[in-house]
Short mmCIF file of C-alpha atoms in Angstrom, two decimals:
data_model
loop_
_atom_site.label_atom_id
_atom_site.label_comp_id
_atom_site.label_asym_id
_atom_site.label_seq_id
_atom_site.Cartn_x
_atom_site.Cartn_y
_atom_site.Cartn_z
CA MET A 1 34.44 -22.55 -40.77
CA ALA A 2 33.07 -23.15 -37.35
CA TRP A 3 29.46 -22.70 -36.51
CA GLN A 4 28.76 -19.25 -34.96
CA SER A 5 26.13 -19.50 -32.18
CA VAL A 6 22.91 -17.88 -33.45
CA PRO A 7 21.35 -15.53 -30.83
CA ARG A 8 17.59 -15.15 -30.43
CA ALA A 9 16.04 -12.36 -32.65
CA ASN A 10 12.79 -10.54 -32.82
CA PHE A 11 11.03 -12.38 -35.69
CA MET A 12 9.05 -9.23 -36.56
CA PHE A 13 12.37 -7.41 -37.39
CA LEU A 14 13.93 -10.49 -38.91
CA HIS A 15 11.10 -10.64 -41.25
CA ALA A 16 11.44 -7.08 -42.21
CA ALA A 17 15.14 -7.50 -42.61
CA ARG A 18 14.69 -10.52 -44.84
CA LEU A 19 12.26 -8.71 -47.24
CA GLN A 20 14.53 -5.69 -47.66
CA ALA A 21 17.56 -8.03 -48.23
CA HIS A 22 15.54 -10.13 -50.65
CA TYR A 23 14.56 -7.08 -52.75
CA ALA A 24 18.25 -5.95 -52.65
CA THR A 25 19.50 -9.13 -54.07
CA GLN A 26 17.32 -8.65 -57.14
CA TRP A 27 19.87 -6.17 -58.35
CA LEU A 28 22.43 -9.05 -58.30
CA ALA A 29 19.77 -11.20 -60.21
CA ARG A 30 19.27 -8.38 -62.90
CA ALA A 31 22.98 -8.16 -63.39
CA ALA A 32 23.49 -11.83 -63.60
CA ARG A 33 20.67 -12.23 -66.17
CA ALA A 34 22.06 -9.42 -68.25
CA TYR A 35 25.68 -10.10 -68.21
CA VAL A 36 26.65 -13.63 -66.94
CA PRO A 37 26.84 -16.28 -69.77
CA ALA A 38 23.99 -18.82 -69.63
CA GLN A 39 24.59 -22.10 -67.66
CA PRO A 40 22.46 -25.25 -67.61
CA HIS A 41 19.55 -25.12 -65.14
CA GLN A 42 19.77 -21.37 -64.88
CA ARG A 43 22.80 -21.62 -62.48
CA HIS A 44 24.21 -18.42 -64.06
CA ILE A 45 21.61 -16.32 -62.17
CA SER A 46 22.45 -18.03 -58.70
CA PHE A 47 24.72 -16.43 -56.13
CA GLY A 48 27.47 -17.69 -53.94
CA TRP A 49 28.21 -16.81 -50.42
CA ASP A 50 31.52 -15.02 -49.90
CA GLU A 51 32.53 -15.29 -46.22
CA GLY A 52 35.24 -12.57 -46.38
CA PHE A 53 32.82 -10.14 -47.96
CA GLY A 54 29.97 -11.24 -45.69
CA GLY A 55 27.40 -11.47 -48.43
CA LEU A 56 26.13 -12.91 -51.65
CA THR A 57 27.90 -12.43 -55.02
CA THR A 58 27.24 -13.21 -58.64
CA HIS A 59 29.33 -15.27 -60.92
CA PRO A 60 31.97 -13.21 -62.56
CA LEU A 61 30.87 -10.38 -64.95
CA PRO A 62 32.58 -9.95 -68.39
CA ASP A 63 35.30 -7.72 -66.77
CA GLY A 64 36.01 -10.34 -64.08
CA SER A 65 34.37 -8.45 -61.28
CA ARG A 66 31.38 -9.72 -59.17
CA LEU A 67 28.43 -7.78 -57.95
CA GLY A 68 27.70 -8.61 -54.24
CA LEU A 69 25.33 -7.62 -51.48
CA ARG A 70 26.75 -7.49 -48.02
CA ILE A 71 23.87 -8.69 -45.77
CA ALA A 72 24.73 -7.09 -42.44
CA ASP A 73 24.50 -3.55 -43.71
CA LEU A 74 22.74 -3.91 -47.14
CA THR A 75 25.77 -2.56 -49.08
CA LEU A 76 25.78 -3.28 -52.82
CA ALA A 77 29.40 -3.61 -54.14
CA PHE A 78 31.47 -4.50 -57.15
CA LEU A 79 34.19 -6.79 -55.98
CA ASP A 80 37.60 -7.83 -57.40
CA GLN A 81 38.34 -5.25 -60.05
CA HIS A 82 37.67 -1.52 -59.62
CA PRO A 83 35.92 -1.94 -56.37
CA GLN A 84 32.83 0.42 -55.78
CA ALA A 85 30.35 0.22 -53.15
CA MET A 86 26.90 1.80 -52.31
CA PRO A 87 25.18 1.50 -48.90
CA LEU A 88 21.43 1.04 -49.67
CA ASP A 89 20.20 2.61 -46.42
CA GLY A 90 18.16 5.65 -47.24
CA ARG A 91 18.12 4.87 -51.07
CA THR A 92 15.30 4.16 -53.31
CA ASP A 93 15.49 1.49 -56.01
CA SER A 94 15.50 4.29 -58.68
CA GLU A 95 18.71 5.69 -57.09
CA VAL A 96 20.16 2.25 -56.92
CA ARG A 97 19.39 1.75 -60.70
CA THR A 98 21.15 5.10 -61.50
CA TRP A 99 24.25 4.03 -59.50
CA LEU A 100 24.37 0.61 -60.96
CA GLY A 101 23.74 1.77 -64.44
CA SER A 102 26.61 4.22 -64.41
CA HIS A 103 29.02 1.47 -63.13
CA VAL A 104 27.97 -1.22 -65.64
CA ALA A 105 28.35 1.53 -68.47
CA ALA A 106 31.83 2.22 -67.25
CA ARG A 107 32.50 -1.51 -67.73
CA ASN A 108 31.25 -1.35 -71.28
CA LEU A 109 28.13 -3.21 -70.48
CA ALA A 110 24.63 -2.38 -71.76
CA GLY A 111 22.81 -0.77 -68.92
CA GLY A 112 19.37 -1.25 -70.53
CA LYS A 113 19.53 -4.97 -69.80
CA LEU A 114 19.14 -4.20 -66.10
CA ASP A 115 15.49 -3.26 -66.83
CA ASP A 116 14.32 -6.58 -68.21
CA PRO A 117 11.38 -7.73 -66.09
CA LEU A 118 11.90 -10.54 -63.55
CA PRO A 119 10.37 -13.87 -64.51
CA TYR A 120 8.87 -14.38 -61.09
CA THR A 121 6.70 -12.44 -58.61
CA MET A 122 8.31 -10.86 -55.48
CA PRO A 123 6.54 -10.62 -52.20
CA ASP A 124 4.65 -7.24 -51.75
CA HIS A 125 6.70 -4.45 -50.31
CA VAL A 126 6.72 -0.67 -50.13
CA LEU A 127 10.05 -0.55 -51.96
CA THR A 128 7.99 -1.16 -55.19
CA LEU A 129 6.17 2.11 -54.52
CA GLY A 130 9.27 4.21 -54.26
CA ALA A 131 10.02 3.75 -50.50
CA ARG A 132 13.61 3.81 -49.38
CA TYR A 133 15.66 1.04 -47.89
CA SER A 134 15.92 1.64 -44.18
CA LEU A 135 18.14 0.01 -41.52
CA ASP A 136 16.17 1.69 -38.70
CA GLU A 137 15.17 -1.01 -36.27
CA ILE A 138 16.47 -3.91 -38.40
CA GLY A 139 20.26 -3.42 -38.04
CA ASP A 140 20.53 -6.19 -35.40
CA ALA A 141 18.18 -8.41 -37.36
CA LEU A 142 20.39 -7.98 -40.48
CA ALA A 143 23.43 -9.07 -38.42
CA VAL A 144 21.59 -12.14 -37.38
CA LEU A 145 20.40 -12.88 -40.84
CA SER A 146 24.01 -12.54 -42.03
CA THR A 147 25.10 -15.12 -39.43
CA TRP A 148 22.41 -17.40 -40.53
CA TYR A 149 23.67 -17.31 -44.15
CA SER A 150 27.20 -17.78 -43.00
CA ASN A 151 26.44 -20.81 -40.90
CA SER A 152 24.13 -22.35 -43.45
CA ASN A 153 26.67 -21.96 -46.22
CA ALA A 154 29.30 -23.73 -44.30
CA ALA A 155 26.97 -26.46 -43.04
CA LEU A 156 25.42 -27.16 -46.44
CA ALA A 157 28.89 -27.14 -48.09
CA GLY A 158 29.97 -29.85 -45.69
CA VAL A 159 26.79 -31.89 -46.51
CA GLN A 160 27.39 -31.42 -50.26
CA LYS A 161 30.98 -32.55 -49.89
CA HIS A 162 29.91 -35.62 -48.00
CA LEU A 163 27.21 -36.55 -50.57
CA ALA A 164 29.54 -35.95 -53.42
CA ALA A 165 31.92 -38.44 -51.82
CA ARG A 166 29.13 -40.95 -51.84
CA LYS A 167 28.89 -40.47 -55.64
CA LEU A 168 25.70 -38.70 -55.51
CA LYS A 169 24.93 -35.90 -57.89
CA ALA A 170 25.15 -32.97 -55.47
CA PRO A 171 26.09 -29.66 -57.01
CA PRO A 172 27.80 -26.86 -55.19
CA VAL A 173 25.55 -24.84 -52.83
CA ARG A 174 24.07 -21.69 -54.46
CA CYS A 175 21.49 -19.03 -53.46
CA TRP A 176 18.58 -18.55 -55.85
CA PRO A 177 17.08 -15.07 -56.24
CA HIS A 178 13.38 -16.17 -56.41
CA HIS A 179 13.18 -17.82 -53.00
CA PHE A 180 16.36 -16.29 -51.54
CA ASP A 181 17.38 -19.70 -50.31
CA LEU A 182 20.73 -21.64 -50.29
CA ASP A 183 20.11 -25.00 -52.02
CA CYS A 184 21.85 -28.13 -53.12
CA PRO A 185 19.42 -30.11 -55.33
CA VAL A 186 20.49 -33.78 -55.40
CA ASP A 187 19.31 -35.70 -58.55
CA LEU A 188 18.85 -39.47 -58.00
CA GLY A 189 17.60 -40.10 -61.50
CA ARG A 190 14.15 -41.21 -62.81
CA GLY A 191 12.55 -37.94 -61.55
CA ARG A 192 13.54 -38.46 -57.94
CA THR A 193 15.10 -35.45 -56.19
CA MET A 194 16.19 -34.38 -52.79
CA GLY A 195 16.51 -30.74 -51.94
CA ILE A 196 18.98 -29.81 -49.17
CA GLY A 197 19.05 -26.22 -48.11
CA TYR A 198 18.44 -23.19 -45.94
CA CYS A 199 15.59 -20.73 -46.28
CA PRO A 200 15.53 -17.32 -44.40
CA GLY A 201 11.75 -17.62 -44.12
CA ASP A 202 8.60 -17.73 -46.40
CA GLU A 203 4.93 -18.21 -46.36
CA PHE A 204 5.24 -21.73 -44.97
CA CYS A 205 7.64 -20.86 -42.07
CA ASP A 206 8.16 -17.20 -41.26
CA GLU A 207 11.62 -17.66 -39.73
CA PRO A 208 15.02 -19.09 -40.92
CA TYR A 209 14.96 -22.80 -41.43
CA PHE A 210 16.93 -25.73 -42.80
CA TYR A 211 15.15 -28.33 -44.96
CA ILE A 212 15.36 -31.63 -46.60
CA SER A 213 12.71 -31.88 -49.31
CA ILE A 214 11.68 -35.16 -51.05
CA TYR A 215 10.10 -35.63 -54.46
CA PRO A 216 8.14 -37.69 -55.26
CA GLU A 217 6.36 -37.37 -51.92
CA PRO A 218 6.98 -40.38 -49.67
CA PHE A 219 4.52 -42.35 -47.53
CA ILE A 220 4.34 -40.19 -44.52
CA PRO A 221 3.88 -42.96 -41.81
CA ALA A 222 7.02 -44.62 -42.99
CA LEU A 223 9.21 -41.59 -42.16
CA PRO A 224 11.30 -41.78 -38.90
CA LEU A 225 11.10 -39.39 -36.04
CA LEU A 226 13.47 -36.49 -36.28
CA PRO A 227 15.78 -34.94 -33.64
CA PRO A 228 14.11 -32.24 -31.40
CA VAL A 229 15.30 -29.37 -33.63
CA GLY A 230 13.27 -30.85 -36.51
CA HIS A 231 9.79 -31.97 -37.65
CA TRP A 232 8.18 -33.23 -40.83
CA HIS A 233 6.34 -30.50 -42.75
CA SER A 234 3.46 -31.88 -44.88
CA TYR A 235 1.47 -28.80 -46.06
CA LYS A 236 1.74 -28.59 -49.94
CA PHE A 237 5.11 -30.44 -49.88
CA ILE A 238 6.80 -32.97 -47.62
CA ALA A 239 10.10 -32.01 -46.09
CA ALA A 240 12.13 -32.21 -42.87
CA LEU A 241 12.32 -28.73 -41.32
CA ALA A 242 14.53 -27.36 -38.59
CA PRO A 243 13.17 -23.88 -37.69
CA ALA A 244 15.20 -21.21 -36.01
CA HIS A 245 13.30 -21.08 -32.87
CA LYS A 246 14.13 -24.76 -32.18
CA ILE A 247 17.79 -24.20 -33.16
CA VAL A 248 18.42 -21.15 -30.99
CA ALA A 249 16.96 -23.08 -28.05
CA SER A 250 19.49 -25.89 -28.49
CA LEU A 251 22.33 -26.21 -25.96
CA ASP A 252 24.62 -27.52 -28.78
CA GLN A 253 23.47 -25.95 -32.16
CA PRO A 254 26.08 -27.44 -34.44
CA ARG A 255 25.60 -30.95 -32.86
CA ASP A 256 21.88 -30.91 -33.20
CA ILE A 257 21.93 -29.42 -36.81
CA ALA A 258 24.39 -32.22 -37.86
CA GLY A 259 22.05 -34.85 -36.34
CA PHE A 260 19.12 -33.28 -38.11
CA PHE A 261 20.86 -33.58 -41.46
CA ASP A 262 22.16 -37.06 -40.82
CA ILE A 263 18.76 -38.54 -39.94
CA SER A 264 16.64 -36.62 -42.43
CA ILE A 265 18.98 -37.17 -45.38
CA ASP A 266 19.10 -40.91 -44.68
CA ALA A 267 15.31 -41.01 -44.42
CA ALA A 268 14.93 -39.15 -47.72
CA LEU A 269 17.37 -41.38 -49.50
CA GLU A 270 15.67 -44.51 -48.12
CA ALA A 271 12.24 -43.13 -49.26
CA LEU A 272 13.46 -42.20 -52.71
CA ARG A 273 15.38 -45.38 -53.31
CA SER A 274 12.36 -47.49 -52.55
CA ARG A 275 10.66 -45.79 -55.49
CA HIS A 276 12.12 -47.64 -58.38
#
């Protein structure tokens, strides 16, 4: 799929949109933990991006359907068999739980499993206090967030395919419910890993960004300069980052993102291969 030019966005609204979408995807995570058969490295709880749907979806549930969240309008939906949908705008999580519980029961699944506690801490948000999902003021930001996920999934899938062709252990790109990021963790053996991904924003960079992480941490002065859209992040972890504000300022976004990946991945591989 061709890169869609990403427009500028109000980062305050993008931050708010990200948090509501992150909370909404936890319903996918709960369903995945409850009903998707376990896979190595917890991959059963991860999500894939469905371009036609415009959102994230679980692995197939026992009846063959998938539970998905359309990002642009925060709509929760069962896909494939017996399609059902619920727009989250104006709803509380307790209402979402009631709707979801009735539909999993209709599929002969145990609704109580949806209530198992999450094994990680989510960012603070008024949704946990009974507030309602609200698209007021964040509708445009959600559309931009959806475009970021669409672009990122396509870009990372291309990188993953290229790395797999080089005989590197690069699994398919998936989204992880804890960090809400798309990620392709590359295992180089002997404890050496390279993470290639996209994050919609976090405590380290409060805007969407691409990253190439390196572990064990390399010798910083030996790292090369990156293209203008990127820089080396060194607080608490070392990674090449390409943040949204630099990408949207680019006159050729797909070219500059491709250059960022080429240079930072080669730098990461060189740094890790030197650590025998």
